[in-house]
Short mmCIF file of C-alpha atoms in Angstrom, two decimals:
data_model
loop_
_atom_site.label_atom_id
_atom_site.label_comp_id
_atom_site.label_asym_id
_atom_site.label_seq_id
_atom_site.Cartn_x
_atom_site.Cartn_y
_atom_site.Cartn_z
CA UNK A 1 0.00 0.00 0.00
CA UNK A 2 1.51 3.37 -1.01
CA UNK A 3 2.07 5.94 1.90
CA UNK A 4 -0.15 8.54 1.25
CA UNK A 5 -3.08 5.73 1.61
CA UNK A 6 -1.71 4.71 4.83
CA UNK A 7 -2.01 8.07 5.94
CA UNK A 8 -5.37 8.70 4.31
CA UNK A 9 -6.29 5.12 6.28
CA UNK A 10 -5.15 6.94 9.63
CA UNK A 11 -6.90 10.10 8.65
CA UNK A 12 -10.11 8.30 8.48
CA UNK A 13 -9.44 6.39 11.09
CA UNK A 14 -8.94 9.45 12.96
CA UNK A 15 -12.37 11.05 11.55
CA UNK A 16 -14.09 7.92 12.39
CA UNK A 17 -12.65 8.56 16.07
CA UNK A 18 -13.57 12.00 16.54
CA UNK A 19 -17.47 10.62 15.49
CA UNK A 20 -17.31 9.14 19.10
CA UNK A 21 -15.53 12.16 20.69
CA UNK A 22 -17.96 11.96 23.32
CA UNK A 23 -17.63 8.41 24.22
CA UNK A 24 -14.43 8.91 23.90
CA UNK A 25 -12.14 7.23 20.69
CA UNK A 26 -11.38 3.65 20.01
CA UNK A 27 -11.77 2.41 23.47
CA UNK A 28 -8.16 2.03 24.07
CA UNK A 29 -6.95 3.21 26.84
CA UNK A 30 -5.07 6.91 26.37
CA UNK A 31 -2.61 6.17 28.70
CA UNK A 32 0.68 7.97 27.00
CA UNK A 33 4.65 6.63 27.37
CA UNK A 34 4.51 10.03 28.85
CA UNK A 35 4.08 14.00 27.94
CA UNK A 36 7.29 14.21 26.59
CA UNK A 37 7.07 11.92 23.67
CA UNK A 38 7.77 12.62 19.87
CA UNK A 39 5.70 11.84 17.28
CA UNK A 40 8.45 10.68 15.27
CA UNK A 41 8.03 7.48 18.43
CA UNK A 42 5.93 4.45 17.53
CA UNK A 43 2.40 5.57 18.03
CA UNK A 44 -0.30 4.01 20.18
CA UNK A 45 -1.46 0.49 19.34
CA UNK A 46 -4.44 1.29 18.71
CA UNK A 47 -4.24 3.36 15.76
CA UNK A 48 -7.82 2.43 14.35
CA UNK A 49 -10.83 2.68 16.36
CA UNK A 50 -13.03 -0.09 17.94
CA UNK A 51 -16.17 1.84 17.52
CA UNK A 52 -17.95 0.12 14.62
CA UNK A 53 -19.56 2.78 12.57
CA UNK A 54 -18.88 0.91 9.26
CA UNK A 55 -18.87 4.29 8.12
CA UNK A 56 -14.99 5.13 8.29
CA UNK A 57 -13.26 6.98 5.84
CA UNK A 58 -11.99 3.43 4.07
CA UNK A 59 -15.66 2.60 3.47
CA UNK A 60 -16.20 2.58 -0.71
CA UNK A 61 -18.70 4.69 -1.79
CA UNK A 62 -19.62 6.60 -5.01
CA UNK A 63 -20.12 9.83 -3.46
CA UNK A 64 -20.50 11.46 -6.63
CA UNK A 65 -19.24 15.06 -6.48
CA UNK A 66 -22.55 16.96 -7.06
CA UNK A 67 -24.04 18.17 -3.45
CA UNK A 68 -25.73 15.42 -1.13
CA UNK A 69 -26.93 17.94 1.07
CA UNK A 70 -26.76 21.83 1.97
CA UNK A 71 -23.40 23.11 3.68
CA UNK A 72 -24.46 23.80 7.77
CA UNK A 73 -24.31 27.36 8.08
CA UNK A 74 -24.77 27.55 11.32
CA UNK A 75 -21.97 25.76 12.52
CA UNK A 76 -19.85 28.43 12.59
CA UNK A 77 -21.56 30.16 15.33
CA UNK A 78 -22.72 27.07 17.31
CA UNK A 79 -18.91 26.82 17.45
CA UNK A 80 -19.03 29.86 19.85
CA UNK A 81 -21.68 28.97 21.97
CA UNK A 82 -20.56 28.86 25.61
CA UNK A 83 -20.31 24.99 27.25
CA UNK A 84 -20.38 24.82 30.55
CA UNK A 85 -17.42 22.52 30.86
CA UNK A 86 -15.05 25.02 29.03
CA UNK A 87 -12.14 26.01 30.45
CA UNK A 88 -8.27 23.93 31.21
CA UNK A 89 -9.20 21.36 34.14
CA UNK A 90 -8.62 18.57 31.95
CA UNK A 91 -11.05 16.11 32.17
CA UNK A 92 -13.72 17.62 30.67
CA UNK A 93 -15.93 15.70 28.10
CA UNK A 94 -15.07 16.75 24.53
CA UNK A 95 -17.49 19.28 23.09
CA UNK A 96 -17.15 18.64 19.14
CA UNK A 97 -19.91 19.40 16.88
CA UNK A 98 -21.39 16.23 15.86
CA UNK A 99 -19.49 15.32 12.50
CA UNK A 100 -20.32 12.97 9.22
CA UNK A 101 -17.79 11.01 7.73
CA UNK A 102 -16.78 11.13 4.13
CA UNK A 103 -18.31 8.58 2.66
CA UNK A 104 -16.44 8.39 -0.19
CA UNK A 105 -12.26 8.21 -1.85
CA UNK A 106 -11.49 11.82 -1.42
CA UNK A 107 -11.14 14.20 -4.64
CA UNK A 108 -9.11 13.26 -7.32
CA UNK A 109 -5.93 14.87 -7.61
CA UNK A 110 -4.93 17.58 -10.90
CA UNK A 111 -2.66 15.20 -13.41
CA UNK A 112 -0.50 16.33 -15.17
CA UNK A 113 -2.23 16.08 -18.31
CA UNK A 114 -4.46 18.29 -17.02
CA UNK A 115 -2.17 21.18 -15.83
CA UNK A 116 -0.54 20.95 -19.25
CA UNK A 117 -4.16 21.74 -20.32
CA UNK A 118 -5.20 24.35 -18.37
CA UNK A 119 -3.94 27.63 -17.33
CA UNK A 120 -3.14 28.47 -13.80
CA UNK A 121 -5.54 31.26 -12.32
CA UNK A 122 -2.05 33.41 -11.26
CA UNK A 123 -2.28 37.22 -12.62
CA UNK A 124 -3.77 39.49 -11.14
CA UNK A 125 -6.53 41.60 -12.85
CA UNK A 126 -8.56 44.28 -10.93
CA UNK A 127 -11.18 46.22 -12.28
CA UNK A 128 -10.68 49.17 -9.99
CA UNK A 129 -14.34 50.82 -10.22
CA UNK A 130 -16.23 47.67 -10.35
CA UNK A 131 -18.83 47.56 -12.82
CA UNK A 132 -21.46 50.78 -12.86
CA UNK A 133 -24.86 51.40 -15.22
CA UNK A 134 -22.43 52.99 -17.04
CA UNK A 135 -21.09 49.11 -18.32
CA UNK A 136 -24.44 48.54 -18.94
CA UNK A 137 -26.69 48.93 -22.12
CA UNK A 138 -29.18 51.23 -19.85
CA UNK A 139 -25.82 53.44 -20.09
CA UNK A 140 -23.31 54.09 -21.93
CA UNK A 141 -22.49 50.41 -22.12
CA UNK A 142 -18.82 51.10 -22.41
CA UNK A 143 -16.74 47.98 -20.89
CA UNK A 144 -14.89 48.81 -17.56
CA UNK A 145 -11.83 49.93 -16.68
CA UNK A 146 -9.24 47.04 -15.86
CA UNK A 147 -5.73 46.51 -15.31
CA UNK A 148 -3.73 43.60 -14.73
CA UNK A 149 -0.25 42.89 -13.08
CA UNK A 150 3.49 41.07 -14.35
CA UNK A 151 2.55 39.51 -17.68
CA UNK A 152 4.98 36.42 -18.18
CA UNK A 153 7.78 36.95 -20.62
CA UNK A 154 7.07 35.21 -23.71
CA UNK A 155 3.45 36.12 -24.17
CA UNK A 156 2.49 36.90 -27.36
CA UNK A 157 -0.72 38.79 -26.61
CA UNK A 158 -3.33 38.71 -24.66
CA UNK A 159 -6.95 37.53 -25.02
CA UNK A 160 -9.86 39.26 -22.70
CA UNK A 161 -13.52 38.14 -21.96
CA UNK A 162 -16.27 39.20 -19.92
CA UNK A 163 -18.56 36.21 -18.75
CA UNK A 164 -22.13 35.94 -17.22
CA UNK A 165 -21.77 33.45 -14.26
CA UNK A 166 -25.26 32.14 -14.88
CA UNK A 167 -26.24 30.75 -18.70
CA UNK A 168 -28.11 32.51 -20.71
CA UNK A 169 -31.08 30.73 -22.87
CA UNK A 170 -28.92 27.51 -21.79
CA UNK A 171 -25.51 28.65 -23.43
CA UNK A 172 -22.65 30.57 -21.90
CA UNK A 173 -22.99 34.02 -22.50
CA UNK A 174 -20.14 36.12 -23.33
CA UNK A 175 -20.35 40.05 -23.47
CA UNK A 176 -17.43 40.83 -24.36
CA UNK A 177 -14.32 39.28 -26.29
CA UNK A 178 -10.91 40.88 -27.56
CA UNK A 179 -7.85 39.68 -28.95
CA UNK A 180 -4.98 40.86 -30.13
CA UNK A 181 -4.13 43.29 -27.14
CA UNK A 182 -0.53 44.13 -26.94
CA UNK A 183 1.29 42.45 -23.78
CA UNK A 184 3.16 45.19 -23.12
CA UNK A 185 0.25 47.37 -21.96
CA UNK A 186 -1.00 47.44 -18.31
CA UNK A 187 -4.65 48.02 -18.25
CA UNK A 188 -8.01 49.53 -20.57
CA UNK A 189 -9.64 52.58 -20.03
CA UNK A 190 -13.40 52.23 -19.79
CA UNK A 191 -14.26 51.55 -23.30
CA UNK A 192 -10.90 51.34 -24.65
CA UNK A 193 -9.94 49.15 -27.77
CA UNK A 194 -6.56 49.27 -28.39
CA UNK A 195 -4.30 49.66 -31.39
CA UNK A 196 -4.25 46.01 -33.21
CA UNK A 197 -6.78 44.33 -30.91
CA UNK A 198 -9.69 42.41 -32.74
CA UNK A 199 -13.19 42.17 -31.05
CA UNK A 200 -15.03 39.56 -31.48
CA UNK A 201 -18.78 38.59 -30.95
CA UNK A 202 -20.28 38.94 -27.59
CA UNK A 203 -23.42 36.54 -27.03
CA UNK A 204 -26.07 38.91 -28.21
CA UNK A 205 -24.62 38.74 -31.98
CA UNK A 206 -22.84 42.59 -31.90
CA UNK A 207 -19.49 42.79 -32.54
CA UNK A 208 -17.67 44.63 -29.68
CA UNK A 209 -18.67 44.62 -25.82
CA UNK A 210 -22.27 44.78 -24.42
CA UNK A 211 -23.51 44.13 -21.00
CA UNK A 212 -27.10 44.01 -20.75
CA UNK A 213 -28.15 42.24 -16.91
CA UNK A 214 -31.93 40.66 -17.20
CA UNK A 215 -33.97 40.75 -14.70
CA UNK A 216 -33.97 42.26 -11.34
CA UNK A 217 -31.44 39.61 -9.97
CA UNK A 218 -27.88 40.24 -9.29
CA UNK A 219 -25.96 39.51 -11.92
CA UNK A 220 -22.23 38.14 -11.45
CA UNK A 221 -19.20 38.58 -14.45
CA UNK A 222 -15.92 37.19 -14.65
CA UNK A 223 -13.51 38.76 -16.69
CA UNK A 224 -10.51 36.79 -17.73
CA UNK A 225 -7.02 37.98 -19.16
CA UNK A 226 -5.28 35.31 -21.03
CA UNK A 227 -1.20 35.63 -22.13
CA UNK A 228 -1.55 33.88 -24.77
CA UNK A 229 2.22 32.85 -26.10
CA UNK A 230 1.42 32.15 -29.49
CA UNK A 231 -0.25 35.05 -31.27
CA UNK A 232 -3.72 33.87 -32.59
CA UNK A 233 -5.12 36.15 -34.88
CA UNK A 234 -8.17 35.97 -34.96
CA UNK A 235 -11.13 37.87 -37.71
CA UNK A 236 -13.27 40.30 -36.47
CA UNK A 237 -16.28 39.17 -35.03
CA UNK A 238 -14.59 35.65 -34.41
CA UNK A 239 -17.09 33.92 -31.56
CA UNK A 240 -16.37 33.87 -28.49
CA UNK A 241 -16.47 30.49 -27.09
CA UNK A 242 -14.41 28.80 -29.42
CA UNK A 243 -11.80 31.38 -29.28
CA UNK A 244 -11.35 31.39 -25.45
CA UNK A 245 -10.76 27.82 -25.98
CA UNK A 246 -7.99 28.30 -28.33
CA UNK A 247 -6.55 30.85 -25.95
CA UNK A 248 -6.82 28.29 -22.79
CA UNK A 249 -4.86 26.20 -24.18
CA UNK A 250 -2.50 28.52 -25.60
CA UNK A 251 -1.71 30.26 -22.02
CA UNK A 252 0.22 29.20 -19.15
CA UNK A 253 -1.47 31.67 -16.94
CA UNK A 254 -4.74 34.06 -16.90
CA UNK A 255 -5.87 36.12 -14.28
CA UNK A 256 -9.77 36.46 -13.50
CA UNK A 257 -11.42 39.39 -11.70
CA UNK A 258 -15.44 39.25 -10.71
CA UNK A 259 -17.94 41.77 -10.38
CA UNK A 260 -21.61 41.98 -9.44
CA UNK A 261 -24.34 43.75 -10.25
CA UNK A 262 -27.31 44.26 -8.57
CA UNK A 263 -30.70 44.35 -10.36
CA UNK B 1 10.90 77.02 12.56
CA UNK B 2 11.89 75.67 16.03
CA UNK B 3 8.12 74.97 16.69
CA UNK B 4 7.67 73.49 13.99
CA UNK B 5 9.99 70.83 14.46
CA UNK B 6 8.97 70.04 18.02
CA UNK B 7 5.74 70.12 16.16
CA UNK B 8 7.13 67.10 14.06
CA UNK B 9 9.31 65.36 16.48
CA UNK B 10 6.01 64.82 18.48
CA UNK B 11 4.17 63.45 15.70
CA UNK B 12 7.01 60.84 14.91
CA UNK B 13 6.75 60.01 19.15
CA UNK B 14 2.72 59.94 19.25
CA UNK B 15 2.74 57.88 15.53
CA UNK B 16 5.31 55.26 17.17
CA UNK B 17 3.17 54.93 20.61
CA UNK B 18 0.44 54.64 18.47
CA UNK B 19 1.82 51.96 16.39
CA UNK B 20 3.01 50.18 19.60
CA UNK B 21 -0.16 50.14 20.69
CA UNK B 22 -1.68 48.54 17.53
CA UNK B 23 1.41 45.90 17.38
CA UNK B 24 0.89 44.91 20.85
CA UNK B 25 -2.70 44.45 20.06
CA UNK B 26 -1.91 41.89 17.48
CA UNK B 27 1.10 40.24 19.05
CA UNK B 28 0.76 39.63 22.67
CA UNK B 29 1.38 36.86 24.99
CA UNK B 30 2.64 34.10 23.01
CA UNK B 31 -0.02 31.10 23.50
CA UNK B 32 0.51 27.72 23.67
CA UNK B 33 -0.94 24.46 22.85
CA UNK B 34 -2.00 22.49 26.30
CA UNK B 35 -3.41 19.04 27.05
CA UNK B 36 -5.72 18.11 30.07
CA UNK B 37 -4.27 22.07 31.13
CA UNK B 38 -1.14 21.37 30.85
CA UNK B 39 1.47 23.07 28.32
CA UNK B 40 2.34 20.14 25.42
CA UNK B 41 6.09 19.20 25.76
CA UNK B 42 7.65 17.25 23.14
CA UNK B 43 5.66 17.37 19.60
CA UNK B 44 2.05 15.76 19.18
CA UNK B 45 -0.08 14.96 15.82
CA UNK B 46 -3.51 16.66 15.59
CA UNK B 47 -5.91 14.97 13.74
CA UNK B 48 -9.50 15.68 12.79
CA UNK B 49 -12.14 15.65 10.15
CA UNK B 50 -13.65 19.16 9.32
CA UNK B 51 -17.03 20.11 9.08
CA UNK B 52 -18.23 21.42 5.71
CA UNK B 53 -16.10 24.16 4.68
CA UNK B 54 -16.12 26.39 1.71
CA UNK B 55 -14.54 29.07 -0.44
CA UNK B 56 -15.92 31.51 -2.37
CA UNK B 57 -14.11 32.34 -5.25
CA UNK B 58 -14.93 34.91 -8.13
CA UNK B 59 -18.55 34.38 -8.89
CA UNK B 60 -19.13 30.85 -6.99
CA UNK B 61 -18.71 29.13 -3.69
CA UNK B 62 -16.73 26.20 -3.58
CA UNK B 63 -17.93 23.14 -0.96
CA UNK B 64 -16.19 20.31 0.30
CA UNK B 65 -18.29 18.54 2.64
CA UNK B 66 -15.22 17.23 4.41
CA UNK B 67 -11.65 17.64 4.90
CA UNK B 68 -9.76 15.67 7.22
CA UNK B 69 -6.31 16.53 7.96
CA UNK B 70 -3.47 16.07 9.98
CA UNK B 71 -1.55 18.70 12.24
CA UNK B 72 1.55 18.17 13.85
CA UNK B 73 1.91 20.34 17.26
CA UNK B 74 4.45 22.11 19.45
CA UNK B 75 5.45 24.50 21.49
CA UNK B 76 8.80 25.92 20.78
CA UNK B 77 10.21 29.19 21.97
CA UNK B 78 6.96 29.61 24.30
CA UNK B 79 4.33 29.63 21.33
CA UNK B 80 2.42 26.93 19.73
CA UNK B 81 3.62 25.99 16.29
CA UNK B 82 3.10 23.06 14.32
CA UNK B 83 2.15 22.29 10.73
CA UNK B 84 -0.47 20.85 8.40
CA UNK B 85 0.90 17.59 6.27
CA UNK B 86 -1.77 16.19 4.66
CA UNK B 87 -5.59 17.42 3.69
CA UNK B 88 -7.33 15.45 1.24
CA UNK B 89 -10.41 16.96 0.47
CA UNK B 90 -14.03 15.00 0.01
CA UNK B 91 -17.25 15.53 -1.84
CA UNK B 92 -16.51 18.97 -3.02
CA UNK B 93 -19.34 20.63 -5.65
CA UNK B 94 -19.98 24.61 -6.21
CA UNK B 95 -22.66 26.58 -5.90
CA UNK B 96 -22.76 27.17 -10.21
CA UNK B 97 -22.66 25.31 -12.85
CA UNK B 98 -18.70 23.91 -12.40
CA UNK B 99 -18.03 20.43 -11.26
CA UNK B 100 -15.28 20.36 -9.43
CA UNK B 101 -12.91 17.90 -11.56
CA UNK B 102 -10.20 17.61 -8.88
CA UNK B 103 -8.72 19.70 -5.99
CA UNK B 104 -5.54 19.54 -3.71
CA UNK B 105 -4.00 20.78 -1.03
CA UNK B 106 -0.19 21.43 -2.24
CA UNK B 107 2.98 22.83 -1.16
CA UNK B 108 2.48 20.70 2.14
CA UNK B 109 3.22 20.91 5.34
CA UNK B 110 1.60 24.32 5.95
CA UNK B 111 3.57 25.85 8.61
CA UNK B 112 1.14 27.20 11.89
CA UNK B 113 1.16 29.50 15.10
CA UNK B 114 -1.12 30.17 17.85
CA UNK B 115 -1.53 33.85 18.43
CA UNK B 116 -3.66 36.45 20.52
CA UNK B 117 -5.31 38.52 19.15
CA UNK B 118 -7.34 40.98 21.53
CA UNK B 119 -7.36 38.33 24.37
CA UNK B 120 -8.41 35.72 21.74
CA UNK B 121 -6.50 32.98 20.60
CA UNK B 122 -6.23 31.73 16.86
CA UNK B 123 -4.44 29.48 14.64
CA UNK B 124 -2.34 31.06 11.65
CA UNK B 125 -1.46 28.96 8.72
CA UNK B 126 0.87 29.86 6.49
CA UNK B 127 1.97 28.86 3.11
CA UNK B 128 -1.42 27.61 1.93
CA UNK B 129 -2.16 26.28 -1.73
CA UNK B 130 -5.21 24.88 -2.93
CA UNK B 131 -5.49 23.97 -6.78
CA UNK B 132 -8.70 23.70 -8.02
CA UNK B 133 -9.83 22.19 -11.69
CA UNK B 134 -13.88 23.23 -13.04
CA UNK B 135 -15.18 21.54 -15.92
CA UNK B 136 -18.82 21.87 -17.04
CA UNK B 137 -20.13 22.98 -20.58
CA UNK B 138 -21.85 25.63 -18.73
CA UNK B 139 -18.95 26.77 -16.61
CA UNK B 140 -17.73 29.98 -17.03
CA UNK B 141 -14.00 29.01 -15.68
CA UNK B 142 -13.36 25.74 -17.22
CA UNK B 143 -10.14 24.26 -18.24
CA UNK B 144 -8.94 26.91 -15.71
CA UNK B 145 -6.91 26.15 -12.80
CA UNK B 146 -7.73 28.41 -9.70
CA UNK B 147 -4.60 28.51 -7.79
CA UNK B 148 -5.69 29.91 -3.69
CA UNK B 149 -2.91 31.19 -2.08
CA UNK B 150 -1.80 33.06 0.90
CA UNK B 151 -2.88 32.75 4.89
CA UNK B 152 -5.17 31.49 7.38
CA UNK B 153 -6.52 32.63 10.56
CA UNK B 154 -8.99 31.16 12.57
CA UNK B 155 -10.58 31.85 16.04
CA UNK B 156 -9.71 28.66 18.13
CA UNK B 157 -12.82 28.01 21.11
CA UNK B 158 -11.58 25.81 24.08
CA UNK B 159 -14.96 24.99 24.74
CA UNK B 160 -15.48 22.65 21.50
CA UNK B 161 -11.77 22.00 20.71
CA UNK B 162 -12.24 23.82 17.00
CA UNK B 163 -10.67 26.24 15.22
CA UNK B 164 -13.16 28.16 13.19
CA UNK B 165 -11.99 30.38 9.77
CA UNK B 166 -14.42 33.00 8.72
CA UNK B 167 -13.88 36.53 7.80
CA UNK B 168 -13.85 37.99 11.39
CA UNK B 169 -11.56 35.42 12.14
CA UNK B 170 -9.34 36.49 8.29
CA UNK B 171 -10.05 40.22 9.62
CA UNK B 172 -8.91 39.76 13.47
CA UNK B 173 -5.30 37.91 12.27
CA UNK B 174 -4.55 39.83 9.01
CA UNK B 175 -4.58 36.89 6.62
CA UNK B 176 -5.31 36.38 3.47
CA UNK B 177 -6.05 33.98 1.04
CA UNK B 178 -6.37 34.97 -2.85
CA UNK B 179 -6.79 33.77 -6.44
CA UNK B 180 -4.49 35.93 -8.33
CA UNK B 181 -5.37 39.47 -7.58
CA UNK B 182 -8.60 38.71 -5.99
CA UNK B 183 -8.87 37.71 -2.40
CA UNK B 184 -11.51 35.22 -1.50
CA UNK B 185 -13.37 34.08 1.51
CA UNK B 186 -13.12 30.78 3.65
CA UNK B 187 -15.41 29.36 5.67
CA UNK B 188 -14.97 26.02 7.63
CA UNK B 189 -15.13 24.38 11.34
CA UNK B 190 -12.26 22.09 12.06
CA UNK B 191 -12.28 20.16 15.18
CA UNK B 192 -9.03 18.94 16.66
CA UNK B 193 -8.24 15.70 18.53
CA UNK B 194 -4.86 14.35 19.57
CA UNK B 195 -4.12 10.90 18.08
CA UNK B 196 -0.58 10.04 19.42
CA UNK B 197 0.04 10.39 23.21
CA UNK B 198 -2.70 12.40 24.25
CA UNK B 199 -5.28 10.95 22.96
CA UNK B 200 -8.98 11.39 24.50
CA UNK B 201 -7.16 14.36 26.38
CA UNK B 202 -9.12 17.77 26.79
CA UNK B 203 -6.90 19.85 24.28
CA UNK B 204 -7.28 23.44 24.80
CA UNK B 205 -4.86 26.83 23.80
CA UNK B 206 -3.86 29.51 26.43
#
């Protein structure tokens, strides 16, 4: 058995132990070589608890990766409620929240096929004034102001896109898509196309940017900078989704910056 | 012009008192990690399964309905240090329409301290790296891998043995955690339990 799975088998082991943190865990007795021991020292016998939950961290299960159930939000603050055996004497029973076990392998690791693939979230782009009515089509619909930090060396030029967060008519919906922006350049005044960039077009069929929320409902875009180390050249009007494809997997890195707004 | 640079010389003393204060504030009495009351001697591995705990990154929160992990503890130089070496991750989904296609916990161990913080104690963890991969036809960051950097700090409660990151806790201990440019929030309960020589022992930080 590799390492990491014996660890992962002590882990569980461990979360299946803490299940029974009132009871107390594994039945064993605690009784310690003494304070002053190392970890590096063999550890307790009992490294796997008695208490049989069949519900350990070993146990195979699908657990698919969609949600099973809603996240507890209140478990952050019945962390702070008072208990009235706080304090240092020792003895006290243990007052964890009562936990579930994983009941599944835990998440699959990034391979390294897929880090070839896919660039790493790393620059950083701001867009200083968020986004106003003034990005909007009930404005002047004139896409924000945005900057972004150290481009890598080698980039060829860089690709930006505004993205809703939720689909649109069942499709992703872009609003805005350029290419061709020189590397050397720092940021984009509000509106700003710059010399030799190439818009293409956004998910409402116009060429250029255009940001038009529906509904009353908050509304949440990501905008994405790609350095892009091949240059891709792209037509006018080219669409959107395809091309931020092509310039995913022709960047190392891309930064992402979000902004809301509210119906 | 003699006034004036009393004037000045004052403003330097009152802006260093000042700034003592504020220091002191953060950084006071070094606390330490303590079993059954007593201060830990020698090192000792934390380990402990968290309660759902999430990020939210640009545009979406990101779940994972567990974590365990495993902390190794000490006190050294009259503070509590330790570090994290291993947190796999379970059933982890998002609040949009990205599927979480893997995550990890990288650049491991994540080095930790105990600290006050206006009378309360908390854990800082440094170093932290989560890589995250989306994938979803309707996801607006697929084929992208978030990389979460930066720091931790959360607000450790003797009473249930947890450590609990939220952004009072982020706020109270200065850290940060960010994609890129762009910080993000954390949210997660993580109960602690000895599981070498101290087992079953009241653990508590003071």
């Amino acid at each position: 058995m590799a390492p990491g799975r014996i660890a992962l088998g002590r882990l569980a082991a461990a979360a299946a132990c803490l299940a029974f943190v009132v009871t107390g865990c594994g039945g064993g007795s605690s009784s310690a070589p003494g304070t002053t021991g190392s970890s590096t020292a063999a550890a307790p016998a009992s490294t796997k608890p008695s208490a049989g939950t069949g519900n350990s961290g070993d146990t195979a299960a699908t657990g698919g990766r969609k949600a099973q159930k809603q996240a507890g939000e209140g478990q952050a603050q019945e962390a702070e409620k008072p208990s009235k055996s706080q304090g240092e004497s020792g003895k006290d029973e243990k007052k964890h929240p009562p936990l579930e076990l994983p009941k599944g392998p835990p998440e699959p690791k990034i391979t390294k096929a897929e880090k070839e693939r896919a660039p790493a979230a790393e620059l950083e782009v701001i867009l200083p004034g968020g986004l106003t009515a003034a990005n909007t089509c009930e404005g002047k619909n004139l896409s924000p102001v945005i900057t972004w930090g150290k481009i890598p060396s080698g980039t060829a030029e860089l690709a930006i896109f505004a993205v809703n967060t939720k689909p649109v008519n069942g499709a992703l919906h872009y609003d805005w898509a350029l290419a061709g922006v020189d590397p050397s350049l720092t940021g984009l005044k509000a509106g700003e196309v710059p010399k030799g960039a190439v818009l293409g077009r956004n998910g409402s069929g116009q060429i250029g940017y255009s940001l038009c929320p529906k509904g009353s409902e908050p509304e949440t875009y990501i905008f994405s900078v790609y350095a892009v180390s091949k240059r891709l050249s792209p037509k006018q009007g080219f669409e959107a989704l395809a091309f931020r494809k092509q310039a995913s997997r022709g960047s190392e890195q891309v930064g992402l910056a979000a902004a809301t707004l509210s119906g | 012009m003699r006034t004036k640079m009393i004037g000045v010389i004052l403003a330097a003393v009152l802006a260093t008192l000042a700034l003592g204060s504020v220091f002191t504030g953060i950084a006071s009495a070094a606390p330490q990690w303590k079993f059954n009351g007593t201060a830990l001697s020698g090192k000792e591995d934390v380990l402990g399964a968290a309660i759902s705990s999430s990020m939210t990154i640009p545009g979406m929160t990101t779940t994972c309905e567990h974590f365990l992990y495993n902390m190794g503890i000490e006190n050294a130089s009259g503070t509590g240090k330790g570090e994290i070496k291993e947190l796999p991750l379970f059933e982890c989904h998002t609040s949009g329409a990205c599927v979480v296609e893997a995550i990890e916990a990288r650049a491991l161990p994540w080095p930790t301290h105990l600290m006050t913080v206006a009378e309360k104690q908390y854990l800082f963890v440094e170093g932290v790296e989560v890589g995250i991969l989306y994938e979803g036809p309707l996801c607006p960051i697929a084929e992208t891998e978030m990389v979460v950097k930066g720091t931790a700090g959360g607000l450790i409660s003797n009473a249930t043995e947890t450590a609990t990151f939220n952004s009072s806790s982020f706020s109270a201990t200065g850290a940060q955690l960010k994609v890129g440019g762009t910080p993000i929030e954390w949210n997660g309960v993580f109960p602690t339990e000895a599981f070498e020589w101290h087992r079953e022992e009241s653990l508590s930080v003071g």
